[in-house]
XYZ file of C-alpha atoms in Angstrom:
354
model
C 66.577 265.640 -54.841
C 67.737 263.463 -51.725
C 68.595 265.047 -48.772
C 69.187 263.745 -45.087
C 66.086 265.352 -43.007
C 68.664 265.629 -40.005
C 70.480 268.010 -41.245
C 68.160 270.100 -43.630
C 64.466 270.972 -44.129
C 62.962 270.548 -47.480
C 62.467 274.409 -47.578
C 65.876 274.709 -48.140
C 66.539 271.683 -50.810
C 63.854 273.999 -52.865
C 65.776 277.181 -52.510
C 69.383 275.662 -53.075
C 67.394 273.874 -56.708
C 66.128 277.341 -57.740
C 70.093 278.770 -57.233
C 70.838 275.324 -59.324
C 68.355 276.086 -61.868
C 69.752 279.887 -62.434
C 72.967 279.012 -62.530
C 72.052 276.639 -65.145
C 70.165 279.331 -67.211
C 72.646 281.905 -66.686
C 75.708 280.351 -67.758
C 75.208 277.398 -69.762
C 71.652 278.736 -71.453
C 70.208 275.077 -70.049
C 66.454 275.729 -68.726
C 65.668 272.908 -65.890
C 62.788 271.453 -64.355
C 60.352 273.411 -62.115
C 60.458 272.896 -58.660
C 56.310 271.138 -59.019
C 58.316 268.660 -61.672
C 60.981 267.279 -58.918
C 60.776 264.784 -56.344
C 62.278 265.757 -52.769
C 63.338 262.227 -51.130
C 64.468 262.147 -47.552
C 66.149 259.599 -45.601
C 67.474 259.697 -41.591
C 70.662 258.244 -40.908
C 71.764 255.281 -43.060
C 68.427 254.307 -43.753
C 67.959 253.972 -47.408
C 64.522 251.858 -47.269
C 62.460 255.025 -48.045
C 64.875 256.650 -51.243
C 64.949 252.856 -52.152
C 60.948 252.179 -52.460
C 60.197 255.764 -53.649
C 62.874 254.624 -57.255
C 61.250 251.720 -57.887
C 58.165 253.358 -58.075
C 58.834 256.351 -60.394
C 62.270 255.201 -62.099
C 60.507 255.578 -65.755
C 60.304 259.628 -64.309
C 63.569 259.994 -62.759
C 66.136 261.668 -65.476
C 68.467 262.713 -63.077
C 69.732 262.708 -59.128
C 70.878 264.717 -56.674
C 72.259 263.611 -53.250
C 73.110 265.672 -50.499
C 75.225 263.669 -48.030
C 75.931 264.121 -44.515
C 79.682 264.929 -44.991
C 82.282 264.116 -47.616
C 83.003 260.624 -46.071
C 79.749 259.880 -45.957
C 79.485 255.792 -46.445
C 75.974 256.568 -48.481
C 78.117 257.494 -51.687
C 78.692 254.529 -52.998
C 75.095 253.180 -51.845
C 73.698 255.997 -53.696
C 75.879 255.387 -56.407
C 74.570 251.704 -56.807
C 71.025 252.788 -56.385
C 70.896 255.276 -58.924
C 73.968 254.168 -61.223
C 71.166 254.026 -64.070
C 70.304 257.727 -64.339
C 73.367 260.482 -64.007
C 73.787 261.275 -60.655
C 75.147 264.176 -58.676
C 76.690 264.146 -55.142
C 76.706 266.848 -53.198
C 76.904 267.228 -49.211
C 74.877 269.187 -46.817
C 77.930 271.577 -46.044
C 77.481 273.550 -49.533
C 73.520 273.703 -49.158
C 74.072 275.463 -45.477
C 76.973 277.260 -47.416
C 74.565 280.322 -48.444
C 72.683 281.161 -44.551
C 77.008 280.861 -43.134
C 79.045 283.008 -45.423
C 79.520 286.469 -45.165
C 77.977 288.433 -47.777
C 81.534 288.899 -49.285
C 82.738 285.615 -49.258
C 78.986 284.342 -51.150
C 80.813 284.146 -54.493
C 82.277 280.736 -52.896
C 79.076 279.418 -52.528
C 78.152 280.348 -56.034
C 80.960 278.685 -57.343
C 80.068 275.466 -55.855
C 75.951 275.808 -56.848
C 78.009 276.150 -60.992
C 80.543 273.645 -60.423
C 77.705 271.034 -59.253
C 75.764 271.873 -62.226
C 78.077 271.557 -64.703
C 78.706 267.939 -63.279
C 74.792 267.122 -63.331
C 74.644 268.591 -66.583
C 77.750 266.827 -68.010
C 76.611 263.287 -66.912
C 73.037 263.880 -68.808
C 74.943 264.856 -71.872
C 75.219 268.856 -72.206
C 78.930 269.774 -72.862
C 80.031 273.022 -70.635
C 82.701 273.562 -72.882
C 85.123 271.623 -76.082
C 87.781 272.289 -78.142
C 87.704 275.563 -79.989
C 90.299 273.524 -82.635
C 90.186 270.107 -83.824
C 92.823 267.212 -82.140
C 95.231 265.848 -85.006
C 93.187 262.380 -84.057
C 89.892 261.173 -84.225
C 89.702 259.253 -81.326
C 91.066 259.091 -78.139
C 91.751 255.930 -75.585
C 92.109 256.642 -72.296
C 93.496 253.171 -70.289
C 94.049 253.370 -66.576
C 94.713 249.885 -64.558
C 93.906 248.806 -60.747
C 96.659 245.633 -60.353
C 94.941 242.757 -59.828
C 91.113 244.555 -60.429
C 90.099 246.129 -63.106
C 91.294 247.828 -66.214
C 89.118 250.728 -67.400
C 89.043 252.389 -70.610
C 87.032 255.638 -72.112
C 86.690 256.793 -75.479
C 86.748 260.881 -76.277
C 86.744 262.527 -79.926
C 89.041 264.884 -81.504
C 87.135 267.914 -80.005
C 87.246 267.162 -76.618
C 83.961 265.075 -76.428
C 83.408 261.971 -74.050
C 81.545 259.802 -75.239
C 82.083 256.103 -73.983
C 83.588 253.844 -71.555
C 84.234 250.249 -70.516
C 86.119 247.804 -67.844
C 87.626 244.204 -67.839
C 89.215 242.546 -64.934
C 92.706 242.289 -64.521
C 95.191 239.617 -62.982
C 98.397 241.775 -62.711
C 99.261 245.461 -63.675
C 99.283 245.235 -67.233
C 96.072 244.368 -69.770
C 96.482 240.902 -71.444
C 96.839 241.381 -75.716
C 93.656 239.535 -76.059
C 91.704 242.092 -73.922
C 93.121 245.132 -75.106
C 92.666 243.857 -78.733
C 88.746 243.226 -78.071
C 88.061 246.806 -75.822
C 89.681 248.557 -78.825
C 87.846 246.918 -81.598
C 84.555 247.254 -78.957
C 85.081 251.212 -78.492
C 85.589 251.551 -82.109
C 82.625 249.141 -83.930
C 80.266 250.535 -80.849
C 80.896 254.188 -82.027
C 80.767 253.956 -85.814
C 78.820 257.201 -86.377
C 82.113 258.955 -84.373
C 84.393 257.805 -87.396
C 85.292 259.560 -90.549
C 83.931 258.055 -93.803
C 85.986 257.251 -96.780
C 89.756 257.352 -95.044
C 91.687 255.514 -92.346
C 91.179 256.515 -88.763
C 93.753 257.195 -86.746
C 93.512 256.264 -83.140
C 95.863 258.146 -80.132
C 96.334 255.876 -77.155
C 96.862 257.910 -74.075
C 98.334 254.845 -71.422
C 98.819 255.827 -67.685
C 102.475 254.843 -66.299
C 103.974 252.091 -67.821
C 103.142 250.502 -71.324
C 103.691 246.882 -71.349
C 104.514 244.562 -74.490
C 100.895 242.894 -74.579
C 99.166 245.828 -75.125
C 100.995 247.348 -77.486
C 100.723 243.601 -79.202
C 97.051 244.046 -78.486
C 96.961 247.331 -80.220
C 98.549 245.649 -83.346
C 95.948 242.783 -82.693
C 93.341 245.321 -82.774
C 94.188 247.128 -86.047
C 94.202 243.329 -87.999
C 91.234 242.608 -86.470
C 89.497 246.380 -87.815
C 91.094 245.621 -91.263
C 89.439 242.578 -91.150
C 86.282 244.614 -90.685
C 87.013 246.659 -93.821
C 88.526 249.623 -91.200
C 91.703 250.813 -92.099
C 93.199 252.674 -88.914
C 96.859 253.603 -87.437
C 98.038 253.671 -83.869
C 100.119 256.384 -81.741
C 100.364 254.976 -78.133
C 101.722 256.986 -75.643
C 102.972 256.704 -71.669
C 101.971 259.268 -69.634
C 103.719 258.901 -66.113
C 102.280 261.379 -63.424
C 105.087 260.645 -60.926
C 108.644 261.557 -62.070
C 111.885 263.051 -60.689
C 112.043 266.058 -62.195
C 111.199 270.119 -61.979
C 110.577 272.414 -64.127
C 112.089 275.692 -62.593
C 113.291 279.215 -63.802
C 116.644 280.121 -61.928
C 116.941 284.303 -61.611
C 118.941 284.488 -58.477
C 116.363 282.140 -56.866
C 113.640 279.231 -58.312
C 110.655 280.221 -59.683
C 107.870 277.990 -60.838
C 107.003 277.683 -64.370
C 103.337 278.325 -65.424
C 101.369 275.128 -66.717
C 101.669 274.693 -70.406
C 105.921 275.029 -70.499
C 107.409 271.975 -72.416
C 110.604 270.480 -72.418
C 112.193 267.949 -74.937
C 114.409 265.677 -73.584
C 114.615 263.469 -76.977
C 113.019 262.994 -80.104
C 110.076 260.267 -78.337
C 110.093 261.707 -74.826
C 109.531 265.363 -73.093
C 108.185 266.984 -69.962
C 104.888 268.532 -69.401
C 104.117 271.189 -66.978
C 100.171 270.832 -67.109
C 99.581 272.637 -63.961
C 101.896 275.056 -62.298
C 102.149 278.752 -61.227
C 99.345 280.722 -60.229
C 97.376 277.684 -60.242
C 100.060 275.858 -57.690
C 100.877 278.934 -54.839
C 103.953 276.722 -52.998
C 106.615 274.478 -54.217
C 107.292 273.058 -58.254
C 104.717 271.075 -59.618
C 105.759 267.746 -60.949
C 105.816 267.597 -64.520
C 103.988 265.016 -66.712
C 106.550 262.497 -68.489
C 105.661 262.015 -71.908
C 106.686 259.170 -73.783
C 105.601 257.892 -77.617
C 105.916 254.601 -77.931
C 104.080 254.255 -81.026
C 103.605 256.321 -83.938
C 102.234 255.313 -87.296
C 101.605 258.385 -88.347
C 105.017 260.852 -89.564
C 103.338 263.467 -89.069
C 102.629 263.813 -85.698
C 105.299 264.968 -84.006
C 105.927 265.132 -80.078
C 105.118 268.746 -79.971
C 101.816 267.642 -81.150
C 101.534 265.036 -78.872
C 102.623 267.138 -75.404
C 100.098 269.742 -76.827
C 97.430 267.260 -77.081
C 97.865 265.909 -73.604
C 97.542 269.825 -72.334
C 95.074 270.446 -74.200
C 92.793 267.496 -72.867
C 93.817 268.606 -69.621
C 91.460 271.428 -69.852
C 88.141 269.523 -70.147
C 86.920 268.196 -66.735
C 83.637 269.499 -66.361
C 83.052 269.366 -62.953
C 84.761 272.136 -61.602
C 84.602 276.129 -63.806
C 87.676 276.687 -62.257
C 89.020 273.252 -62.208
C 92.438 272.541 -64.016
C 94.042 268.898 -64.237
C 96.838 267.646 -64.620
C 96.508 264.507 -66.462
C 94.314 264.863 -70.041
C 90.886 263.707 -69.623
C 91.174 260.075 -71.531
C 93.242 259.117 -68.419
C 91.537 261.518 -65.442
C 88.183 260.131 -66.075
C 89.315 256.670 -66.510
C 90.556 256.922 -63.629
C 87.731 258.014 -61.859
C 85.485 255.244 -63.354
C 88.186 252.554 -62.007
C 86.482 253.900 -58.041
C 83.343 252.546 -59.389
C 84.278 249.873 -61.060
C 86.277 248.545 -58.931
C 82.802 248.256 -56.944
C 81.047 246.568 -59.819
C 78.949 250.022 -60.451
C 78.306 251.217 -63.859
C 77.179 254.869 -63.904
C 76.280 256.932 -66.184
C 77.784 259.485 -68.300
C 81.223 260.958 -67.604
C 82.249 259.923 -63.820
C 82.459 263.647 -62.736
């Protein structure tokens, strides 16, 4: 546990790690460390010299982090980040520790919210899984590709029940990924993750782009598969676009607009169809932008766009950070997304970025 002594006494770092540790026994059955097995690490200001020395002398004992900032700004993440990006680390700020002594008794379910919502990201990143898919995905795997133009292209890797299990990055020039790059990530993911495959049958691999496909990936793609054959792999594609901003609403009209609730899907043709992955009660004001859905691929007849929409909603469900957290992009592009921050920074973390 790191904590910034201005703000809070190591008093109450233990107490707010014992509600941590029942919250993690309550409600995902996970039993953690004793407070006489943890380390409590302070530091004043922007001072890092102390947290620094302390990891370099019991790193081989350090499974996991927690860092309470100063405020949600604070310019420590990222330094913290880098420090610890070889054990799964959790940031948290000072605000939800001092949570518990300012709310009304009424209001305390907020703060216990938070104290489950922080574990389930500490607990994600070291590997436990809050929650999958009750029914297997009509893949077995997953590609999430986000892009920063002109920085980095990331990638991650989930299974057909929800599972993450692997991520990389490569530098970019422009906005879209060169053939020769998406070619090698794919056949990387896949020959990296054998024991993920099937035995005995070709794989088929789902594709999940964010905004705009470009013709050198999907020629990458195709790349990719030659190069698996190759490999004795057999394997089919299905790319898809998913664009987050588009021009249209999703609306019922009874005299006045109401919002849909997430999970409504509209076909617009047989490749293409709208999403609403979030929506009423979740969204209170306005009409939630649907998700535009676009196949641009599909070696396999059998999947059909309703499949593919469902899919995408599905997926949407499985951030683990937050209990009561729903997204609105699937979690192949969300946490690819998330992993561009830090690689875009040249920081590799660990485990899922939640």
């Amino acid at each position: 546990m790191v904590y910034p002594r201005e703000h809070l006494a190591e008093e109450q770092i233990k107490k707010f790690y014992l509600d941590l540790r029942k919250a993690a026994k309550k409600y995902l059955y996970i039993r953690l460390p004793p407070r006489n097995k943890l380390y409590f690490w302070d530091y004043s200001g922007n001072d890092t010299t102390e947290v620094r020395r302390n990891y370099s002398k019991f790193k081989g004992n350090v499974k996991g982090v927690i860092c309470i900032l100063s405020s949600d700004d604070d310019p420590l993440y990222f330094e913290f980040k880098r420090i610890f990006q070889d054990v799964p680390c959790q940031m948290a700020t000072k605000d939800l520790v001092l949570r518990k002594y300012n709310l009304p008794s009424v209001k305390m379910h907020l703060y216990f919210n938070s104290v489950l919502n922080l574990v389930c990201g500490l607990l994600g990143k070291m590997g436990v899984r809050p929650w999958l898919l009750d029914e297997k995905l009509k893949g077995d795997l997953y590609i999430g590709v986000d892009t920063r133009p002109g920085k980095v292209a990331t990638f991650t890797l989930v299974n057909n029940i929800g599972d993450y299990i692997d991520e990389t990055r490569r530098s970019i020039r422009g906005s879209k990924v060169e053939e020769d790059t998406m070619r090698d990530v794919v056949v990387q993911l896949i020959m990296d993750n054998l024991k993920a495959l099937p035995r005995g049958r070709s794989i088929h691999i789902t594709v999940h782009r964010d905004g705009d496909v470009y013709t050198s990936e999907e020629q990458g793609l195709e790349s990719a598969i030659r190069l698996l054959r190759q490999r004795n792999l057999e394997a089919s594609i299905t790319l898809i676009s998913v664009r987050e901003t588009t021009p249209y609403r999703i609306f019922k009209y009874d005299g006045n607009l109401a919002p849909c609730p997430p999970g409504v899907f509209i076909k617009l043709n047989e490749r293409m169809g709208l999403l609403a992955s979030v929506g009423w009660p979740l969204i209170k004001q306005g009409l939630a932008r649907p998700l535009l859905i676009e196949v641009i691929r599909n070696d396999e007849p059998g999947y059909t766009l309703q499949e593919v929409v469902k899919e995408v909603y599905c997926l949407s469900f499985l951030h683990w950070e937050g209990v009561v957290k729903k997204l609105k992009m699937p979690i192949t592009i969300k946490y690819a997304d998330e992993y561009a921050v830090f690689a875009e920074k040249g920081i590799d973390i660990v485990g899922p970025p939640l």
